[in-house]
Amino acid sequence: MWTSFMLFATIILVLLWLFQYVLLEAYYETMKCRDLERAAEKIENNIDSPNFQHVVRGLALKNSLTIVVTDWGCNVMCYENTLGSYSIFENDIKNNFNRYLYSLKNRLNDSQKSSISIKPKVNGNDDIQRIIHVTSEKDDNGKLYYIFIESSVEPIDATASIIKEQLTFITIILFELALIITMFLSGRITRPLTKLTQSAEKFAKGDYDVRFDGNGYAEVKQLSDVLNTAGEEISKVTSLRHDLIANVSHDLRTPLTIIKSYAEMIRDLSGDNPKKREEHLGVIIDEADRLSGLVNSILELSKLENSERVLTPEKFSLHEKMEQVLSRYTLLNENEGYNITFEKQEDVTCYCDIAAIEQVLYNLINNAINYCGEDKAVIIRQLNKGDSVRIEIIDHGEGINEKLLPQIFDRYYRAPKAKRDVIGTGLGLSIVKTILHQHGFPFGVSSVVGEGSVFWFEMTPTDNNQNSK
Ligand code: ADP
């Protein structure tokens, strides 16, 4: 940053010195020549005018010039001198020599141009510089005439030395300013960025507790806030992954141990006893089901998150679907005393991916069953709301602590005191969230500790585009 700033300051200073000091004289002379050319042009335009003398005098007075207009033979037609005895022409014309005019005329003719500007050498002590502009033209009658314009060139040494002094001050001030500004900016930008880079390096090496401290400009602060949030998320996911591995291996080990020990029991003890054998085989099959359920959820979420599963929306009747889903729980209702009820309203036609929504329902109902209260009641409530339908899955279980609510839809999240007998991976609600997000359906949960929870989502009954087709 310091280098760029100094480079920038140096470029500005070089340009300033170049134009204000080095090229000053050349620029001044070019300007003078241009002024003389313009004056000559004006004289040419008025050569045949009755006001000719007047125009020439005006030009000479206004611009402090000496102007001589002669015919082809250098006979003076008009002479205006505002430079007085300083004029080179004065002596020549006063004494009627016109020699100098002749020599200028010859130089013009030799140059084969219609006009030239000459800077005559200074004679003796006369240190006033001059520029003489000579032009040849023809008047309306085809007669050749010459215009000689003389102007003094003020010495600019004094001006140049003032400018030089000023530029020296400017140079010193500018470099000091650039130094102070870069020091200030580096404090506000570079230093925080260097700090952020150092923290990022630690972070890349796996130190997720590192904090990004980017105090400086708002943008740098914003960057460090984003990095902190990203860091928190990554460290959360990493710790959740660790938990998952611990959970999953624990959850896999339990059914595997049971399967192994029951298989051994069949081999060693109950093989010949059909009743016992059936019972033990039943346990093995149940545990194998739990295992495949676990593996399926992990695969399902991975597919959903990698967008491998493309949604194929279809129209279906909500009541029909609900009845199908609930029929799977009939055994639970009858054998284990659960009370799963569907509080329905008028049937609606839904438009979404049936299999995906079925999965949402199963996950939410299974959770309600797993975490329900002593009344073993799970209520599925349909609420028609204008152009959408809300489904609520209600239980009267322990409920969820308000502080934990925002996390329960996170991947691998399981409540710290999740029921021990519930086989869970912390993936169920995450699958629900991903599917509902993909559909663009709103969803949420409200819960009161000790009273139970209400998980809900809203479906748009039919797709408007679909209807219009
Ligand atoms: P799990 O496999 O642990 O059930 P989920 O993603 O389905 O994973 O749920 C995450 C956590 O949310 C659960 O561990 C549990 O603590 C909590 N939870 C989910 N549903 C309920 C509910 N109906 N009542 C109380 N807690 C619930």
Short mmCIF file of C-alpha atoms and ligand atoms in Angstrom, two decimals:
data_model
loop_
_atom_site.label_atom_id
_atom_site.label_comp_id
_atom_site.label_asym_id
_atom_site.label_seq_id
_atom_site.Cartn_x
_atom_site.Cartn_y
_atom_site.Cartn_z
CA MET A 1 0.00 0.00 0.00
CA TRP A 2 2.86 2.33 0.92
CA THR A 3 4.62 1.60 -2.39
CA SER A 4 1.49 2.25 -4.47
CA PHE A 5 0.75 5.46 -2.62
CA MET A 6 4.32 6.73 -3.00
CA LEU A 7 4.30 5.76 -6.66
CA PHE A 8 1.06 7.66 -7.15
CA ALA A 9 2.48 10.74 -5.38
CA THR A 10 5.70 10.51 -7.43
CA ILE A 11 3.78 10.34 -10.73
CA ILE A 12 1.77 13.44 -9.76
CA LEU A 13 4.95 15.30 -8.80
CA VAL A 14 6.82 14.32 -11.97
CA LEU A 15 3.90 15.59 -14.04
CA LEU A 16 3.78 18.81 -12.03
CA TRP A 17 7.53 19.43 -12.41
CA LEU A 18 7.42 18.56 -16.10
CA PHE A 19 4.58 20.88 -17.04
CA GLN A 20 5.14 23.66 -14.51
CA TYR A 21 8.91 23.90 -14.68
CA VAL A 22 10.73 21.97 -17.41
CA LEU A 23 8.34 22.69 -20.28
CA LEU A 24 7.29 26.13 -19.05
CA GLU A 25 9.50 28.14 -21.45
CA ALA A 26 8.71 26.01 -24.50
CA TYR A 27 5.01 26.23 -23.67
CA TYR A 28 5.17 30.01 -23.24
CA GLU A 29 6.92 30.45 -26.59
CA THR A 30 4.47 28.23 -28.40
CA MET A 31 1.65 30.31 -26.96
CA LYS A 32 3.32 33.52 -28.14
CA CYS A 33 3.82 32.15 -31.67
CA ARG A 34 0.18 31.14 -31.77
CA ASP A 35 -0.87 34.67 -30.72
CA LEU A 36 1.28 36.18 -33.48
CA GLU A 37 -0.20 33.81 -36.06
CA ARG A 38 -3.67 34.88 -35.02
CA ALA A 39 -2.74 38.55 -35.27
CA ALA A 40 -1.32 37.95 -38.79
CA GLU A 41 -4.52 36.20 -39.79
CA LYS A 42 -6.58 39.15 -38.63
CA ILE A 43 -4.41 41.55 -40.62
CA GLU A 44 -4.75 39.36 -43.75
CA ASN A 45 -8.52 39.37 -43.39
CA ASN A 46 -8.57 43.17 -43.24
CA ILE A 47 -5.91 43.95 -45.86
CA ASP A 48 -8.44 45.44 -48.31
CA SER A 49 -10.64 46.98 -45.65
CA PRO A 50 -10.84 50.80 -45.25
CA ASN A 51 -10.29 50.20 -41.51
CA PHE A 52 -7.00 48.43 -42.17
CA GLN A 53 -4.78 50.98 -40.36
CA HIS A 54 -7.19 51.08 -37.47
CA VAL A 55 -7.23 47.27 -37.11
CA VAL A 56 -3.43 47.05 -37.19
CA ARG A 57 -3.08 49.79 -34.58
CA GLY A 58 -5.66 48.11 -32.36
CA LEU A 59 -3.81 44.79 -32.60
CA ALA A 60 -0.44 46.36 -31.90
CA LEU A 61 -1.71 48.29 -28.85
CA LYS A 62 -3.71 45.49 -27.42
CA ASN A 63 -0.93 42.89 -27.64
CA SER A 64 2.16 45.16 -27.30
CA LEU A 65 3.39 44.33 -30.77
CA THR A 66 5.30 46.07 -33.52
CA ILE A 67 3.62 45.43 -36.84
CA VAL A 68 4.99 46.28 -40.26
CA VAL A 69 3.12 45.57 -43.46
CA THR A 70 5.09 46.03 -46.71
CA ASP A 71 4.54 45.44 -50.41
CA TRP A 72 6.55 42.81 -52.34
CA GLY A 73 9.53 45.16 -52.55
CA CYS A 74 9.56 45.76 -48.76
CA ASN A 75 8.18 49.30 -49.10
CA VAL A 76 6.41 50.02 -45.84
CA MET A 77 2.61 50.30 -46.22
CA CYS A 78 1.78 50.38 -42.55
CA TYR A 79 3.93 50.61 -39.42
CA GLU A 80 2.75 50.46 -35.84
CA ASN A 81 5.30 50.28 -33.05
CA THR A 82 4.39 49.83 -29.40
CA LEU A 83 7.82 48.57 -28.40
CA GLY A 84 9.39 51.99 -29.10
CA SER A 85 13.18 52.02 -29.48
CA TYR A 86 13.32 48.39 -28.28
CA SER A 87 11.90 47.30 -31.61
CA ILE A 88 14.42 45.78 -34.02
CA PHE A 89 12.52 47.37 -36.92
CA GLU A 90 12.63 50.92 -35.49
CA ASN A 91 16.10 51.93 -36.70
CA ASP A 92 15.77 50.09 -39.99
CA ILE A 93 12.51 51.72 -40.97
CA LYS A 94 13.27 55.18 -39.52
CA ASN A 95 16.37 55.33 -41.72
CA ASN A 96 14.58 53.86 -44.64
CA PHE A 97 17.10 51.02 -44.96
CA ASN A 98 14.56 48.22 -44.72
CA ARG A 99 17.52 45.87 -44.86
CA TYR A 100 16.36 43.81 -41.97
CA LEU A 101 12.92 43.51 -43.55
CA TYR A 102 14.59 42.28 -46.76
CA SER A 103 16.60 39.67 -44.94
CA LEU A 104 13.47 38.43 -43.10
CA LYS A 105 11.57 38.33 -46.42
CA ASN A 106 14.37 36.29 -47.98
CA ARG A 107 14.38 33.86 -45.09
CA LEU A 108 10.66 33.38 -45.54
CA ASN A 109 11.04 32.80 -49.28
CA ASP A 110 13.94 30.39 -48.71
CA SER A 111 11.82 28.41 -46.28
CA GLN A 112 9.19 28.04 -49.05
CA LYS A 113 6.43 28.52 -46.50
CA SER A 114 3.79 31.22 -46.34
CA SER A 115 4.76 32.10 -42.75
CA ILE A 116 7.61 31.56 -40.28
CA SER A 117 8.39 32.47 -36.69
CA ILE A 118 11.94 33.52 -35.90
CA LYS A 119 13.68 34.04 -32.60
CA PRO A 120 16.50 36.51 -33.39
CA LYS A 121 19.75 36.36 -31.44
CA VAL A 122 20.15 38.97 -28.72
CA ASN A 123 22.68 41.63 -29.52
CA GLY A 124 25.00 43.08 -26.95
CA ASN A 125 23.47 44.02 -23.62
CA ASP A 126 19.98 43.81 -24.95
CA ASP A 127 18.67 40.84 -23.03
CA ILE A 128 15.08 41.12 -24.19
CA GLN A 129 14.10 38.07 -26.21
CA ARG A 130 11.91 38.51 -29.26
CA ILE A 131 9.80 36.52 -31.63
CA ILE A 132 9.25 37.75 -35.15
CA HIS A 133 6.50 36.34 -37.25
CA VAL A 134 6.67 36.86 -41.02
CA THR A 135 3.79 36.10 -43.37
CA SER A 136 3.41 36.57 -47.12
CA GLU A 137 0.00 36.87 -48.72
CA LYS A 138 -1.66 38.18 -51.88
CA ASP A 139 -4.37 40.82 -51.75
CA ASP A 140 -7.59 40.77 -53.82
CA ASN A 141 -5.73 42.24 -56.80
CA GLY A 142 -3.11 39.51 -56.69
CA LYS A 143 -0.40 41.78 -55.30
CA LEU A 144 2.07 40.19 -52.88
CA TYR A 145 2.50 41.80 -49.47
CA TYR A 146 4.40 40.89 -46.28
CA ILE A 147 3.39 41.14 -42.63
CA PHE A 148 6.14 41.39 -40.02
CA ILE A 149 5.08 41.15 -36.39
CA GLU A 150 7.51 41.55 -33.54
CA SER A 151 6.78 40.69 -29.96
CA SER A 152 8.97 40.70 -26.88
CA VAL A 153 9.24 37.48 -24.91
CA GLU A 154 9.28 38.32 -21.24
CA PRO A 155 11.99 36.46 -19.38
CA ILE A 156 10.33 33.79 -17.30
CA ASP A 157 13.31 32.98 -15.12
CA ALA A 158 11.81 34.80 -12.14
CA THR A 159 8.48 33.04 -12.55
CA ALA A 160 10.23 29.71 -13.03
CA SER A 161 12.26 30.15 -9.85
CA ILE A 162 9.07 30.98 -7.87
CA ILE A 163 7.40 27.90 -9.32
CA LYS A 164 10.48 25.83 -8.52
CA GLU A 165 10.41 26.95 -4.90
CA GLN A 166 6.69 26.24 -4.63
CA LEU A 167 7.08 22.84 -6.25
CA THR A 168 9.85 21.95 -3.80
CA PHE A 169 7.50 22.71 -0.90
CA ILE A 170 4.66 20.82 -2.56
CA THR A 171 6.95 17.82 -3.10
CA ILE A 172 8.00 17.71 0.54
CA ILE A 173 4.44 18.21 1.81
CA LEU A 174 3.00 15.63 -0.60
CA PHE A 175 5.53 12.95 0.37
CA GLU A 176 4.98 13.59 4.06
CA LEU A 177 1.21 13.53 3.58
CA ALA A 178 1.45 10.30 1.58
CA LEU A 179 3.50 8.79 4.41
CA ILE A 180 1.02 9.85 7.09
CA ILE A 181 -2.00 8.72 5.05
CA THR A 182 -0.47 5.32 4.26
CA MET A 183 0.42 4.82 7.91
CA PHE A 184 -3.14 5.70 8.87
CA LEU A 185 -4.66 3.51 6.15
CA SER A 186 -2.41 0.58 6.93
CA GLY A 187 -3.60 0.83 10.52
CA ARG A 188 -7.19 0.72 9.34
CA ILE A 189 -6.97 -1.75 6.43
CA THR A 190 -3.69 -3.60 6.03
CA ARG A 191 -3.10 -4.46 9.68
CA PRO A 192 -6.60 -5.90 10.25
CA LEU A 193 -6.30 -7.82 6.96
CA THR A 194 -2.94 -9.26 8.02
CA LYS A 195 -4.52 -10.26 11.34
CA LEU A 196 -7.44 -11.86 9.49
CA THR A 197 -5.01 -13.78 7.27
CA GLN A 198 -3.12 -15.06 10.31
CA SER A 199 -6.38 -16.18 11.94
CA ALA A 200 -7.50 -17.81 8.66
CA GLU A 201 -4.22 -19.74 8.51
CA LYS A 202 -4.82 -21.06 12.05
CA PHE A 203 -8.40 -21.84 11.08
CA ALA A 204 -7.27 -23.76 7.99
CA LYS A 205 -5.08 -25.87 10.26
CA GLY A 206 -8.16 -26.94 12.21
CA ASP A 207 -8.18 -24.48 15.10
CA TYR A 208 -11.90 -23.69 15.01
CA ASP A 209 -11.83 -21.65 18.21
CA VAL A 210 -9.86 -18.89 16.53
CA ARG A 211 -11.61 -15.49 16.39
CA PHE A 212 -11.38 -13.17 13.42
CA ASP A 213 -10.68 -9.68 14.70
CA GLY A 214 -10.93 -7.16 11.89
CA ASN A 215 -11.42 -3.79 13.54
CA GLY A 216 -10.99 -1.13 10.91
CA TYR A 217 -13.16 0.06 8.08
CA ALA A 218 -16.77 -1.15 7.96
CA GLU A 219 -15.98 -3.52 5.07
CA VAL A 220 -13.10 -5.17 6.93
CA LYS A 221 -15.27 -5.45 10.04
CA GLN A 222 -18.03 -6.96 7.90
CA LEU A 223 -15.56 -9.48 6.44
CA SER A 224 -14.38 -10.51 9.89
CA ASP A 225 -18.00 -10.87 11.07
CA VAL A 226 -18.78 -13.09 8.08
CA LEU A 227 -15.65 -15.15 8.74
CA ASN A 228 -16.60 -15.49 12.40
CA THR A 229 -20.09 -16.68 11.47
CA ALA A 230 -18.68 -19.07 8.86
CA GLY A 231 -16.16 -20.30 11.45
CA GLU A 232 -18.92 -20.88 13.99
CA GLU A 233 -21.00 -22.77 11.41
CA ILE A 234 -18.06 -24.92 10.32
CA SER A 235 -17.09 -25.68 13.88
CA LYS A 236 -20.76 -26.49 14.67
CA VAL A 237 -20.98 -28.85 11.69
CA THR A 238 -17.66 -30.43 12.62
CA SER A 239 -18.70 -31.03 16.20
CA LEU A 240 -22.11 -32.27 15.01
CA ARG A 241 -20.34 -34.67 12.65
CA HIS A 242 -18.24 -35.95 15.53
CA ASP A 243 -21.43 -36.39 17.56
CA LEU A 244 -23.07 -38.14 14.62
CA ILE A 245 -20.22 -40.60 14.26
CA ALA A 246 -20.40 -41.26 17.98
CA ASN A 247 -24.22 -41.55 17.86
CA VAL A 248 -24.35 -43.61 14.71
CA SER A 249 -21.64 -46.00 15.83
CA HIS A 250 -23.37 -46.33 19.18
CA ASP A 251 -26.73 -46.77 17.53
CA LEU A 252 -25.32 -49.28 15.07
CA ARG A 253 -23.50 -51.20 17.75
CA THR A 254 -26.57 -51.75 19.94
CA PRO A 255 -28.75 -53.47 17.32
CA LEU A 256 -25.72 -55.36 15.98
CA THR A 257 -24.92 -56.69 19.46
CA ILE A 258 -28.55 -57.69 19.93
CA ILE A 259 -28.68 -59.37 16.52
CA LYS A 260 -25.46 -61.25 17.25
CA SER A 261 -26.49 -62.42 20.71
CA TYR A 262 -29.98 -63.51 19.57
CA ALA A 263 -28.49 -65.36 16.60
CA GLU A 264 -26.10 -67.13 19.01
CA MET A 265 -29.02 -67.93 21.27
CA ILE A 266 -30.90 -69.52 18.37
CA ARG A 267 -27.79 -71.49 17.41
CA ASP A 268 -27.01 -72.67 20.94
CA LEU A 269 -30.30 -72.77 22.80
CA SER A 270 -33.56 -72.07 21.08
CA GLY A 271 -32.89 -73.68 17.69
CA ASP A 272 -35.06 -76.64 18.58
CA ASN A 273 -37.74 -74.69 20.39
CA PRO A 274 -39.99 -73.25 17.67
CA LYS A 275 -41.74 -70.77 19.99
CA LYS A 276 -38.52 -69.33 21.42
CA ARG A 277 -36.88 -69.40 18.03
CA GLU A 278 -39.73 -67.37 16.49
CA GLU A 279 -39.49 -64.87 19.31
CA HIS A 280 -35.73 -64.48 18.92
CA LEU A 281 -35.96 -64.27 15.15
CA GLY A 282 -38.60 -61.55 15.60
CA VAL A 283 -36.10 -59.52 17.70
CA ILE A 284 -33.42 -60.01 15.04
CA ILE A 285 -35.77 -58.83 12.29
CA ASP A 286 -36.83 -55.77 14.35
CA GLU A 287 -33.24 -54.78 14.99
CA ALA A 288 -32.32 -55.31 11.33
CA ASP A 289 -35.24 -53.00 10.42
CA ARG A 290 -33.96 -50.33 12.80
CA LEU A 291 -30.53 -50.63 11.24
CA SER A 292 -31.79 -50.27 7.70
CA GLY A 293 -33.96 -47.31 8.81
CA LEU A 294 -30.87 -45.60 10.16
CA VAL A 295 -28.81 -46.22 7.06
CA ASN A 296 -31.74 -45.10 4.86
CA SER A 297 -32.05 -41.73 6.64
CA ILE A 298 -28.37 -41.03 6.19
CA LEU A 299 -28.54 -41.91 2.49
CA GLU A 300 -31.77 -39.94 2.04
CA LEU A 301 -30.36 -36.74 3.49
CA SER A 302 -27.18 -37.05 1.51
CA LYS A 303 -29.21 -37.46 -1.71
CA LEU A 304 -31.46 -34.51 -0.85
CA GLU A 305 -28.54 -32.27 -0.06
CA ASN A 306 -26.66 -33.18 -3.22
CA SER A 307 -29.82 -32.38 -5.22
CA GLU A 308 -29.74 -35.91 -6.64
CA ARG A 309 -33.39 -36.25 -5.85
CA VAL A 310 -35.48 -34.21 -8.28
CA LEU A 311 -38.98 -33.33 -7.12
CA THR A 312 -41.83 -34.61 -9.28
CA PRO A 313 -44.97 -32.78 -8.15
CA GLU A 314 -48.35 -34.46 -8.61
CA LYS A 315 -51.90 -33.72 -7.61
CA PHE A 316 -53.38 -35.84 -4.85
CA SER A 317 -56.19 -35.81 -2.32
CA LEU A 318 -54.99 -34.91 1.16
CA HIS A 319 -57.54 -37.15 2.91
CA GLU A 320 -56.63 -40.18 0.82
CA LYS A 321 -52.94 -39.70 1.49
CA MET A 322 -53.48 -39.17 5.21
CA GLU A 323 -55.54 -42.31 5.48
CA GLN A 324 -52.79 -44.28 3.74
CA VAL A 325 -50.14 -42.87 6.07
CA LEU A 326 -52.21 -43.43 9.20
CA SER A 327 -53.10 -46.99 8.24
CA ARG A 328 -49.46 -47.89 8.88
CA TYR A 329 -49.90 -46.86 12.49
CA THR A 330 -53.02 -48.98 13.11
CA LEU A 331 -50.96 -51.74 14.74
CA LEU A 332 -49.33 -49.24 17.07
CA ASN A 333 -52.73 -47.83 17.92
CA GLU A 334 -54.12 -51.24 18.68
CA ASN A 335 -51.17 -53.04 20.26
CA GLU A 336 -49.30 -50.39 22.15
CA GLY A 337 -52.09 -48.13 23.25
CA TYR A 338 -51.12 -45.10 21.12
CA ASN A 339 -53.90 -42.78 20.14
CA ILE A 340 -53.11 -41.29 16.76
CA THR A 341 -56.00 -39.18 15.45
CA PHE A 342 -56.61 -37.10 12.35
CA GLU A 343 -58.70 -33.96 12.89
CA LYS A 344 -59.73 -33.19 9.36
CA GLN A 345 -61.53 -30.41 7.57
CA GLU A 346 -62.86 -30.35 4.00
CA ASP A 347 -60.59 -32.34 1.64
CA VAL A 348 -58.18 -30.40 -0.57
CA THR A 349 -56.13 -31.32 -3.62
CA CYS A 350 -52.42 -30.91 -2.97
CA TYR A 351 -49.73 -30.44 -5.57
CA CYS A 352 -46.30 -31.64 -4.53
CA ASP A 353 -43.90 -34.58 -4.57
CA ILE A 354 -46.00 -37.29 -2.90
CA ALA A 355 -43.12 -39.47 -1.71
CA ALA A 356 -41.28 -36.50 -0.25
CA ILE A 357 -44.32 -35.16 1.62
CA GLU A 358 -45.07 -38.67 2.86
CA GLN A 359 -41.60 -38.74 4.31
CA VAL A 360 -42.17 -35.39 6.04
CA LEU A 361 -45.36 -36.76 7.58
CA TYR A 362 -43.69 -40.00 8.69
CA ASN A 363 -40.74 -38.20 10.25
CA LEU A 364 -42.96 -35.76 12.15
CA ILE A 365 -45.44 -38.44 13.28
CA ASN A 366 -42.63 -40.80 14.31
CA ASN A 367 -41.04 -38.01 16.36
CA ALA A 368 -44.41 -37.22 17.98
CA ILE A 369 -44.79 -40.90 18.83
CA ASN A 370 -41.23 -41.16 20.13
CA TYR A 371 -41.49 -38.05 22.27
CA CYS A 372 -45.21 -38.15 23.18
CA GLY A 373 -46.46 -37.88 26.74
CA GLU A 374 -48.03 -40.42 29.01
CA ASP A 375 -51.38 -40.05 27.27
CA LYS A 376 -49.68 -41.53 24.17
CA ALA A 377 -51.76 -39.14 22.07
CA VAL A 378 -50.65 -37.78 18.72
CA ILE A 379 -53.00 -35.44 16.89
CA ILE A 380 -52.67 -34.62 13.20
CA ARG A 381 -54.73 -31.53 12.50
CA GLN A 382 -55.75 -30.14 9.12
CA LEU A 383 -56.47 -26.42 8.94
CA ASN A 384 -57.64 -25.00 5.62
CA LYS A 385 -56.38 -21.44 5.23
CA GLY A 386 -57.58 -19.69 2.09
CA ASP A 387 -55.20 -20.79 -0.62
CA SER A 388 -53.12 -23.12 1.55
CA VAL A 389 -53.58 -25.96 3.99
CA ARG A 390 -51.77 -26.21 7.31
CA ILE A 391 -50.89 -29.57 8.82
CA GLU A 392 -50.09 -29.67 12.51
CA ILE A 393 -48.61 -32.70 14.32
CA ILE A 394 -49.30 -32.29 18.01
CA ASP A 395 -48.08 -34.26 21.01
CA HIS A 396 -48.38 -33.80 24.77
CA GLY A 397 -44.84 -34.88 25.61
CA GLU A 398 -41.98 -33.19 27.40
CA GLY A 399 -41.78 -30.38 24.87
CA ILE A 400 -38.59 -28.69 23.78
CA ASN A 401 -36.67 -25.99 25.58
CA GLU A 402 -37.16 -22.64 23.86
CA LYS A 403 -33.40 -22.13 23.57
CA LEU A 404 -32.99 -25.41 21.68
CA LEU A 405 -35.83 -24.74 19.22
CA PRO A 406 -33.70 -22.95 16.59
CA GLN A 407 -31.28 -25.90 16.45
CA ILE A 408 -33.55 -28.89 16.23
CA PHE A 409 -33.86 -28.66 12.44
CA ASP A 410 -30.05 -28.67 12.11
CA ARG A 411 -28.30 -31.71 10.71
CA TYR A 412 -27.27 -34.31 13.29
CA TYR A 413 -28.84 -32.34 16.09
CA ARG A 414 -30.23 -34.37 18.96
CA ALA A 415 -31.49 -32.87 22.18
CA PRO A 416 -28.96 -33.39 24.98
CA LYS A 417 -31.46 -35.52 26.86
CA ALA A 418 -32.96 -37.31 23.86
CA LYS A 419 -34.81 -40.41 24.98
CA ARG A 420 -32.39 -43.26 25.31
CA ASP A 421 -34.75 -45.83 23.90
CA VAL A 422 -35.37 -43.73 20.79
CA ILE A 423 -33.08 -44.69 17.95
CA GLY A 424 -32.25 -41.41 16.37
CA THR A 425 -29.62 -39.85 14.23
CA GLY A 426 -30.70 -36.26 14.47
CA LEU A 427 -31.41 -36.41 10.75
CA GLY A 428 -35.22 -36.73 10.72
CA LEU A 429 -36.05 -33.03 11.11
CA SER A 430 -33.19 -32.08 8.85
CA ILE A 431 -34.74 -34.20 6.07
CA VAL A 432 -38.10 -32.52 6.80
CA LYS A 433 -36.51 -29.09 6.53
CA THR A 434 -34.72 -29.88 3.24
CA ILE A 435 -37.87 -31.28 1.59
CA LEU A 436 -40.08 -28.38 2.71
CA HIS A 437 -37.43 -25.88 1.61
CA GLN A 438 -37.26 -27.53 -1.81
CA HIS A 439 -41.04 -27.15 -2.14
CA GLY A 440 -40.95 -23.60 -0.79
CA PHE A 441 -43.46 -24.52 1.92
CA PRO A 442 -43.36 -22.64 5.23
CA PHE A 443 -42.86 -24.73 8.37
CA GLY A 444 -42.06 -24.39 12.05
CA VAL A 445 -42.49 -25.59 15.58
CA SER A 446 -43.91 -24.25 18.82
CA SER A 447 -43.38 -26.03 22.07
CA VAL A 448 -43.95 -25.59 25.78
CA VAL A 449 -41.79 -27.61 28.15
CA GLY A 450 -43.95 -30.07 30.04
CA GLU A 451 -46.96 -29.53 27.77
CA GLY A 452 -45.87 -30.78 24.37
CA SER A 453 -44.97 -29.63 20.89
CA VAL A 454 -46.70 -28.60 17.69
CA PHE A 455 -44.77 -29.17 14.45
CA TRP A 456 -46.48 -27.60 11.43
CA PHE A 457 -46.07 -26.97 7.73
CA GLU A 458 -48.26 -25.40 5.06
CA MET A 459 -48.87 -26.71 1.55
CA THR A 460 -50.35 -24.82 -1.36
CA PRO A 461 -53.23 -27.13 -2.24
CA THR A 462 -52.91 -26.89 -6.04
CA ASP A 463 -50.43 -25.35 -8.33
CA ASN A 464 -51.99 -22.36 -10.02
CA ASN A 465 -50.08 -22.87 -13.27
CA GLN A 466 -51.11 -26.46 -13.31
CA ASN A 467 -54.75 -25.43 -12.94
CA SER A 468 -54.63 -23.04 -15.82
CA LYS A 469 -53.15 -25.65 -18.17
P1 ADP B 1 -33.94 -37.81 16.06
O1 ADP B 1 -33.48 -38.89 15.19
O2 ADP B 1 -33.07 -37.57 17.24
O3 ADP B 1 -35.38 -37.89 16.39
P2 ADP B 1 -34.74 -35.45 14.62
O4 ADP B 1 -34.03 -34.61 13.66
O5 ADP B 1 -36.01 -36.07 14.16
O6 ADP B 1 -33.72 -36.53 15.16
O7 ADP B 1 -35.04 -34.61 15.88
C1 ADP B 1 -34.04 -33.83 16.46
C2 ADP B 1 -34.29 -33.61 17.93
O8 ADP B 1 -35.45 -32.80 18.10
C3 ADP B 1 -34.58 -34.87 18.67
O9 ADP B 1 -33.40 -35.45 19.16
C4 ADP B 1 -35.45 -34.40 19.79
O10 ADP B 1 -34.69 -34.00 20.88
C5 ADP B 1 -36.16 -33.19 19.27
N1 ADP B 1 -37.56 -33.47 18.88
C6 ADP B 1 -38.02 -33.76 17.66
N2 ADP B 1 -39.36 -33.95 17.68
C7 ADP B 1 -39.74 -33.75 18.96
C8 ADP B 1 -41.02 -33.80 19.65
N3 ADP B 1 -42.15 -34.06 19.00
N4 ADP B 1 -41.02 -33.55 20.97
C9 ADP B 1 -39.89 -33.27 21.63
N5 ADP B 1 -38.66 -33.21 21.05
C10 ADP B 1 -38.59 -33.45 19.73
#
